[in-house]
Amino acid sequence: MAQNMDGDEKAQARETVVEAALGKLDLDTKARLLGGQDMWSLPEIPEIGLKSLVMSDGPIGVRGVRWTADDPSIALPSPTALAATWDPSLARRAGALLAQEARRKGVHVLLAPTVNLHRSPLGGRHFEAYSEDPYLTGAIGTGYVQGVQSGGVGTTVKHFVANDAETDRFTVNNVISGRALRELYLAPFEAIVAGAHPWGIMTAYNQVNGVTMTEHRHLVNEVLRGEWGFDGFNVSDWMAARSTTGDIKGGLDVAMPGPQTVYGPALAAAVRAGEVEESEVDDAVRNVLRLAARVGILDGAEPVVTTAPAEIDGEALAREIARRAFVLVRNNGVLPLRPDAKVALIGAAARDARVLGGGSATVFPARIVSPLDGLSGALTSLTYAVGADPSDELAPADKGFELRAICRDAEGNVIGEGSLPNGQVQWLGDDLPAGATHEALHSIEVKGTFTPRESGDHAFGTRGLGAFTLTVDGTVLYDGVQAMGEEADPFEAFFGAPLERGKVALTEGRPVEVSLLHPLDKSLAMPLPAVMFSLVHLGPRRAADALIAEAVEAARDAEAAVVVVATTERVESEGFDRTDLRLPGRQDDLVRAVAAVNPNTVVVVNSGSPVELPWREEVAGVLLGWFPGQEGGDALADVLTGAEEPGGRLPTTWGSFADAPVTEVTPTGGELAYTEDVFIGYRAWDRSGAAPAYPFGHGLGYTDWRYESLHVEGATATVRVRNTGERPGRETVQLYLAPGEPDATRPARWLAGFANVTAAPGETVEAVIELPRRTFETWDETAGAWAHRPGTYELTAGRSLTDGRVTETIVA
């Protein structure tokens, strides 16, 4: 068990060491400490016994400081999946596992969790945040932070605040009422500061009401630190710090990444010029040293955690979280499947599962269990058909490829080489193979073998800017230069559309040599030292109608059909927002065709955020699988066969794009007005009167529950529920509060509390839930304070927002 010795006495002892260390530093050293020395770390200062502080992405795994699969990472389910468990204690266990991973990789601070809200279903980074509801977000985030920090590793709760969409995220000015800020967007941060005492926070790229968040003195110094008592460090999102004086006066402690930042020499010069008080620099340094003391890299200071926690089985926990996160939204008796049932498994994502979202959340696990892998081990009679591929464009070379990157200098000498996890090269800052430097690096060759899984014409290509020579099986497919197009910068070009350079006829199982040579163009100005390009590939294309026909025949001969549908990284990833909620490719057609010949069709949805399910009434079962992490296939087999119960409940409303109440994510004239005010998510659906496909909180299990009573005494609600089914089960008891008198300025109802209970068949159990004081309050913009709203309220306990079972009138 971890020894958390952070009582007042220990904390004060650390403060004494921090002050002594601070007193030994001159201005230049202090200013240098506040800027990154490279992509992921701060400089060491041996004269005070300070080691280099190392940070790393991300929310579902710890990548470490290098873009490599040589040191694999556990890949947990996506944050939205974690929130779907509605279980802060499980989130805490997830955090504890990630702390274990961080310690193994020499990482002191995890750049997570993301607690921005699902304001709109179009948000491109939706999968990396928890929920549309601030209370649920705060509860899951609190558990996560407690878990990470119980292992002696710091967190940075991000992105403070209102980084709720990706379009123009570096510059957008989000215009938000004071009430919406307090009741929605700030609320999860406030809850986590109070409940978990995070050691760090990350300020966002965007502006809020005209002030860039890294410079937002009011929200950082007055609200976060002043009102809430936050005493951790404040780090910028990467490249978000833009003003030396604005940032230091706005409460930004650390500007990342380095080595060139707005701090360092520029900050020391600003002090000497009288533009910044040295005491302001001292405040920031003090926060950094306090963090260093807490994580154990400041000599003389006892870390918060002195004994490493017990070892956690990462694969087992990843599997448990996944099955607890799966949300069964529809089941006409088809599930669970018999292990000896004849099942047709259909869908490209069943073979090549998408287990995590794109962008900074990317990690490289040692193994990935696909649905095909998992179900092959659990079912005695299984067939597989592709059916329809959601992607019809080239993607980074992956399955069947074994690749290395060879770095050469201008004379052609090899100066470094390393393995690649796939065809994507993404070296930021010092993340280069050992021996290579940006100064000496002249060219990179991605080289290796490709063993095709199927015969036919394979397409190869490139993504990125500059010169490329692409050779496959001895044939040069391309030798030319890709110039800058309409992209604003090379980062956009890298994340943009891949370009096909040629096709080669290949034979299944016969390896061929592949090479992509990329001489660097040093004239392409990057925001930081970086090498970014990809070798991309697409397997043989067959007519979609023929693939669907094959799937139909497989389904016709089976007792049940399981169709896995999915989004792709070009549809759902960091860096851009979605424009609709449709599944890509012909997947909707595939589902309808299969369902037409097999009444026992179950659809598994492999997406990190809501998609439209226009065929949902035509199939027997729908299971939302999110991005399920590396063990997702085994977890899916557990749930589909009934070995385990699907435990998830929706953390966000699922509905059609046409009916979605909040869809504006594109700024106008640099501004994005949150005109919906406090009405997002289910609050907005209630107000609009439109019926979503599946409401907030919805999720089915494999047993039945009767809600017998609701009793409220003071701020404590007790709900008695009975398992009336034939197998043990877990129930998420949800409480919703509604004003007794309609009030157009307030939501019709909101989540006031929840609890998980388990019961054997026939057993009655009680869920005891504390009602937070804040649930009866609103933010008074005139007074600048929380206001209690007295009166009568209807408190409803139930299985979802719209499935209330017992109600009691209470007086606040």
Tab-separated table of N, CA, C and O in Angstrom, residues 157-162 181-182 186 189-190 193 200-208 211-237 240 246-254 263 280 283-284 287:
chain	number	residue	atom	x	y	z
A	157	VAL	N	-4.456	18.865	-14.637
A	157	VAL	CA	-5.863	18.870	-15.035
A	157	VAL	C	-6.002	19.889	-16.167
A	157	VAL	O	-5.574	21.038	-16.037
A	158	LYS	N	-6.580	19.455	-17.300
A	158	LYS	CA	-6.549	20.305	-18.486
A	158	LYS	C	-7.888	20.253	-19.229
A	158	LYS	O	-8.715	19.390	-18.925
A	159	HIS	N	-8.105	21.171	-20.160
A	159	HIS	CA	-7.328	22.355	-20.503
A	159	HIS	C	-8.103	23.539	-19.941
A	159	HIS	O	-9.235	23.787	-20.354
A	160	PHE	N	-7.509	24.230	-18.987
A	160	PHE	CA	-8.169	25.302	-18.243
A	160	PHE	C	-8.207	26.547	-19.103
A	160	PHE	O	-7.172	27.131	-19.378
A	161	VAL	N	-9.365	26.978	-19.560
A	161	VAL	CA	-10.673	26.394	-19.452
A	161	VAL	C	-11.379	26.628	-20.782
A	161	VAL	O	-10.978	27.502	-21.551
A	162	ALA	N	-12.438	25.851	-21.058
A	162	ALA	CA	-13.300	26.036	-22.236
A	162	ALA	C	-12.595	25.731	-23.552
A	162	ALA	O	-12.913	26.313	-24.584
A	181	LEU	N	-19.779	29.766	-17.282
A	181	LEU	CA	-18.411	29.428	-16.882
A	181	LEU	C	-18.413	28.725	-15.532
A	181	LEU	O	-17.783	27.673	-15.359
A	182	ARG	N	-19.095	29.300	-14.571
A	182	ARG	CA	-19.065	28.751	-13.209
A	182	ARG	C	-19.848	27.442	-13.090
A	182	ARG	O	-19.379	26.486	-12.472
A	186	LEU	N	-16.071	25.634	-15.498
A	186	LEU	CA	-15.127	25.655	-14.384
A	186	LEU	C	-15.440	24.586	-13.341
A	186	LEU	O	-14.557	24.182	-12.574
A	189	PHE	N	-13.141	21.483	-12.782
A	189	PHE	CA	-11.853	21.880	-12.224
A	189	PHE	C	-11.990	22.184	-10.732
A	189	PHE	O	-11.159	21.764	-9.916
A	190	GLU	N	-13.053	22.913	-10.385
A	190	GLU	CA	-13.273	23.256	-8.982
A	190	GLU	C	-13.461	22.001	-8.130
A	190	GLU	O	-12.893	21.880	-7.037
A	193	VAL	N	-10.049	20.208	-7.716
A	193	VAL	CA	-9.181	20.924	-6.780
A	193	VAL	C	-9.615	20.630	-5.346
A	193	VAL	O	-8.787	20.372	-4.469
A	200	GLY	N	-1.004	19.899	-10.424
A	200	GLY	CA	-0.775	20.702	-11.611
A	200	GLY	C	-2.049	20.988	-12.362
A	200	GLY	O	-3.069	20.301	-12.200
A	201	ILE	N	-1.981	22.011	-13.188
A	201	ILE	CA	-3.090	22.371	-14.080
A	201	ILE	C	-2.453	22.807	-15.392
A	201	ILE	O	-1.322	23.292	-15.404
A	202	MET	N	-3.135	22.599	-16.497
A	202	MET	CA	-2.632	23.060	-17.794
A	202	MET	C	-3.580	24.092	-18.362
A	202	MET	O	-4.775	23.825	-18.509
A	203	THR	N	-3.036	25.275	-18.682
A	203	THR	CA	-3.874	26.319	-19.277
A	203	THR	C	-3.896	26.158	-20.793
A	203	THR	O	-2.921	25.745	-21.421
A	204	ALA	N	-5.046	26.526	-21.362
A	204	ALA	CA	-5.394	26.189	-22.745
A	204	ALA	C	-4.881	27.224	-23.743
A	204	ALA	O	-4.424	28.308	-23.391
A	205	TYR	N	-4.992	26.869	-25.026
A	205	TYR	CA	-4.627	27.767	-26.116
A	205	TYR	C	-5.588	28.949	-26.243
A	205	TYR	O	-5.197	30.062	-26.578
A	206	ASN	N	-6.862	28.673	-26.049
A	206	ASN	CA	-7.904	29.622	-26.432
A	206	ASN	C	-7.970	30.828	-25.500
A	206	ASN	O	-7.395	30.851	-24.412
A	207	GLN	N	-8.726	31.812	-25.963
A	207	GLN	CA	-9.099	32.944	-25.115
A	207	GLN	C	-10.460	32.660	-24.485
A	207	GLN	O	-11.273	31.926	-25.040
A	208	VAL	N	-10.697	33.251	-23.345
A	208	VAL	CA	-12.026	33.281	-22.746
A	208	VAL	C	-12.372	34.746	-22.487
A	208	VAL	O	-11.658	35.449	-21.770
A	211	VAL	N	-9.420	37.235	-23.240
A	211	VAL	CA	-8.107	37.083	-22.606
A	211	VAL	C	-7.587	35.672	-22.852
A	211	VAL	O	-8.281	34.691	-22.557
A	212	THR	N	-6.363	35.573	-23.390
A	212	THR	CA	-5.738	34.268	-23.609
A	212	THR	C	-5.593	33.549	-22.276
A	212	THR	O	-5.189	34.154	-21.278
A	213	MET	N	-5.881	32.244	-22.254
A	213	MET	CA	-5.939	31.530	-20.973
A	213	MET	C	-4.589	31.478	-20.263
A	213	MET	O	-4.545	31.478	-19.035
A	214	THR	N	-3.476	31.446	-20.991
A	214	THR	CA	-2.184	31.452	-20.300
A	214	THR	C	-1.908	32.795	-19.626
A	214	THR	O	-1.000	32.901	-18.807
A	215	GLU	N	-2.685	33.811	-19.969
A	215	GLU	CA	-2.508	35.144	-19.399
A	215	GLU	C	-3.712	35.570	-18.550
A	215	GLU	O	-3.820	36.744	-18.173
A	216	HIS	N	-4.583	34.631	-18.227
A	216	HIS	CA	-5.864	34.984	-17.614
A	216	HIS	C	-5.728	35.128	-16.103
A	216	HIS	O	-6.023	34.221	-15.327
A	217	ARG	N	-5.281	36.303	-15.700
A	217	ARG	CA	-5.010	36.563	-14.281
A	217	ARG	C	-6.240	36.323	-13.414
A	217	ARG	O	-6.147	35.751	-12.322
A	218	HIS	N	-7.409	36.734	-13.896
A	218	HIS	CA	-8.621	36.575	-13.081
A	218	HIS	C	-8.928	35.109	-12.829
A	218	HIS	O	-9.107	34.681	-11.682
A	219	LEU	N	-8.981	34.309	-13.905
A	219	LEU	CA	-9.367	32.908	-13.721
A	219	LEU	C	-8.278	32.081	-13.054
A	219	LEU	O	-8.578	31.147	-12.307
A	220	VAL	N	-7.003	32.421	-13.292
A	220	VAL	CA	-5.918	31.634	-12.703
A	220	VAL	C	-5.578	32.109	-11.293
A	220	VAL	O	-5.633	31.341	-10.330
A	221	ASN	N	-5.214	33.371	-11.169
A	221	ASN	CA	-4.753	33.848	-9.857
A	221	ASN	C	-5.885	34.123	-8.879
A	221	ASN	O	-5.759	33.835	-7.688
A	222	GLU	N	-6.985	34.654	-9.377
A	222	GLU	CA	-8.057	35.043	-8.465
A	222	GLU	C	-9.033	33.905	-8.182
A	222	GLU	O	-9.430	33.696	-7.039
A	223	VAL	N	-9.405	33.147	-9.226
A	223	VAL	CA	-10.382	32.063	-9.029
A	223	VAL	C	-9.679	30.762	-8.630
A	223	VAL	O	-9.889	30.224	-7.548
A	224	LEU	N	-8.827	30.246	-9.527
A	224	LEU	CA	-8.177	28.955	-9.290
A	224	LEU	C	-7.337	28.974	-8.009
A	224	LEU	O	-7.497	28.106	-7.135
A	225	ARG	N	-6.468	29.942	-7.889
A	225	ARG	CA	-5.599	29.979	-6.708
A	225	ARG	C	-6.269	30.673	-5.523
A	225	ARG	O	-6.244	30.154	-4.400
A	226	GLY	N	-6.880	31.825	-5.789
A	226	GLY	CA	-7.436	32.614	-4.691
A	226	GLY	C	-8.663	31.993	-4.055
A	226	GLY	O	-8.687	31.700	-2.847
A	227	GLU	N	-9.694	31.767	-4.865
A	227	GLU	CA	-10.946	31.218	-4.323
A	227	GLU	C	-10.823	29.746	-3.936
A	227	GLU	O	-11.292	29.333	-2.879
A	228	TRP	N	-10.226	28.966	-4.820
A	228	TRP	CA	-10.244	27.507	-4.633
A	228	TRP	C	-9.061	26.984	-3.834
A	228	TRP	O	-9.086	25.855	-3.357
A	229	GLY	N	-8.000	27.782	-3.700
A	229	GLY	CA	-6.851	27.352	-2.908
A	229	GLY	C	-5.902	26.408	-3.633
A	229	GLY	O	-5.127	25.698	-2.982
A	230	PHE	N	-5.901	26.409	-4.954
A	230	PHE	CA	-4.979	25.570	-5.715
A	230	PHE	C	-3.547	25.999	-5.447
A	230	PHE	O	-3.212	27.180	-5.537
A	231	ASP	N	-2.662	25.044	-5.104
A	231	ASP	CA	-1.265	25.381	-4.795
A	231	ASP	C	-0.282	24.609	-5.666
A	231	ASP	O	0.894	24.475	-5.326
A	232	GLY	N	-0.758	24.087	-6.813
A	232	GLY	CA	0.121	23.348	-7.711
A	232	GLY	C	0.765	24.247	-8.739
A	232	GLY	O	0.737	25.476	-8.636
A	233	PHE	N	1.358	23.619	-9.771
A	233	PHE	CA	1.998	24.419	-10.815
A	233	PHE	C	1.080	24.513	-12.022
A	233	PHE	O	0.251	23.646	-12.262
A	234	ASN	N	1.232	25.603	-12.762
A	234	ASN	CA	0.419	25.878	-13.940
A	234	ASN	C	1.338	25.852	-15.154
A	234	ASN	O	2.213	26.700	-15.294
A	235	VAL	N	1.138	24.840	-16.023
A	235	VAL	CA	1.954	24.703	-17.223
A	235	VAL	C	1.108	25.048	-18.438
A	235	VAL	O	-0.086	24.753	-18.484
A	236	SER	N	1.727	25.677	-19.419
A	236	SER	CA	1.002	26.008	-20.648
A	236	SER	C	0.757	24.750	-21.454
A	236	SER	O	1.535	23.790	-21.397
A	237	ASP	N	-0.328	24.739	-22.234
A	237	ASP	CA	-0.414	23.751	-23.295
A	237	ASP	C	0.759	24.025	-24.233
A	237	ASP	O	1.305	25.137	-24.280
A	240	ALA	N	1.408	27.280	-26.209
A	240	ALA	CA	0.331	28.227	-25.910
A	240	ALA	C	0.846	29.526	-25.309
A	240	ALA	O	0.151	30.544	-25.346
A	246	GLY	N	2.744	39.051	-20.106
A	246	GLY	CA	1.344	38.649	-19.946
A	246	GLY	C	1.211	37.313	-19.246
A	246	GLY	O	0.347	37.124	-18.389
A	247	ASP	N	2.101	36.367	-19.592
A	247	ASP	CA	2.000	35.038	-19.002
A	247	ASP	C	2.401	35.037	-17.530
A	247	ASP	O	1.712	34.444	-16.699
A	248	ILE	N	3.524	35.662	-17.200
A	248	ILE	CA	3.972	35.611	-15.796
A	248	ILE	C	2.995	36.369	-14.898
A	248	ILE	O	2.686	35.934	-13.783
A	249	LYS	N	2.440	37.462	-15.387
A	249	LYS	CA	1.466	38.205	-14.583
A	249	LYS	C	0.109	37.504	-14.564
A	249	LYS	O	-0.682	37.710	-13.637
A	250	GLY	N	-0.129	36.681	-15.577
A	250	GLY	CA	-1.374	35.930	-15.625
A	250	GLY	C	-1.346	34.637	-14.841
A	250	GLY	O	-2.319	33.882	-14.852
A	251	GLY	N	-0.214	34.351	-14.177
A	251	GLY	CA	-0.159	33.183	-13.311
A	251	GLY	C	0.385	31.933	-13.961
A	251	GLY	O	0.247	30.843	-13.418
A	252	LEU	N	1.030	32.053	-15.147
A	252	LEU	CA	1.606	30.883	-15.804
A	252	LEU	C	2.985	30.610	-15.209
A	252	LEU	O	3.874	31.459	-15.279
A	253	ASP	N	3.173	29.423	-14.657
A	253	ASP	CA	4.447	29.086	-14.026
A	253	ASP	C	5.465	28.556	-15.021
A	253	ASP	O	6.649	28.880	-14.934
A	254	VAL	N	5.034	27.703	-15.966
A	254	VAL	CA	5.968	27.025	-16.862
A	254	VAL	C	5.488	27.143	-18.299
A	254	VAL	O	4.314	26.856	-18.597
A	263	TYR	N	9.893	32.499	-21.633
A	263	TYR	CA	10.569	32.689	-20.351
A	263	TYR	C	12.083	32.614	-20.557
A	263	TYR	O	12.579	33.010	-21.604
A	280	GLU	N	7.142	38.084	-8.678
A	280	GLU	CA	6.238	37.311	-9.527
A	280	GLU	C	6.959	36.077	-10.079
A	280	GLU	O	6.364	34.989	-10.205
A	283	ASP	N	7.181	33.556	-7.244
A	283	ASP	CA	5.938	32.800	-7.028
A	283	ASP	C	5.879	31.591	-7.961
A	283	ASP	O	5.500	30.482	-7.553
A	284	ALA	N	6.254	31.798	-9.220
A	284	ALA	CA	6.217	30.701	-10.191
A	284	ALA	C	7.262	29.638	-9.846
A	284	ALA	O	6.985	28.424	-9.889
A	287	ASN	N	6.189	27.415	-7.052
A	287	ASN	CA	5.228	26.386	-7.455
A	287	ASN	C	5.913	25.211	-8.137
A	287	ASN	O	5.524	24.047	-7.939
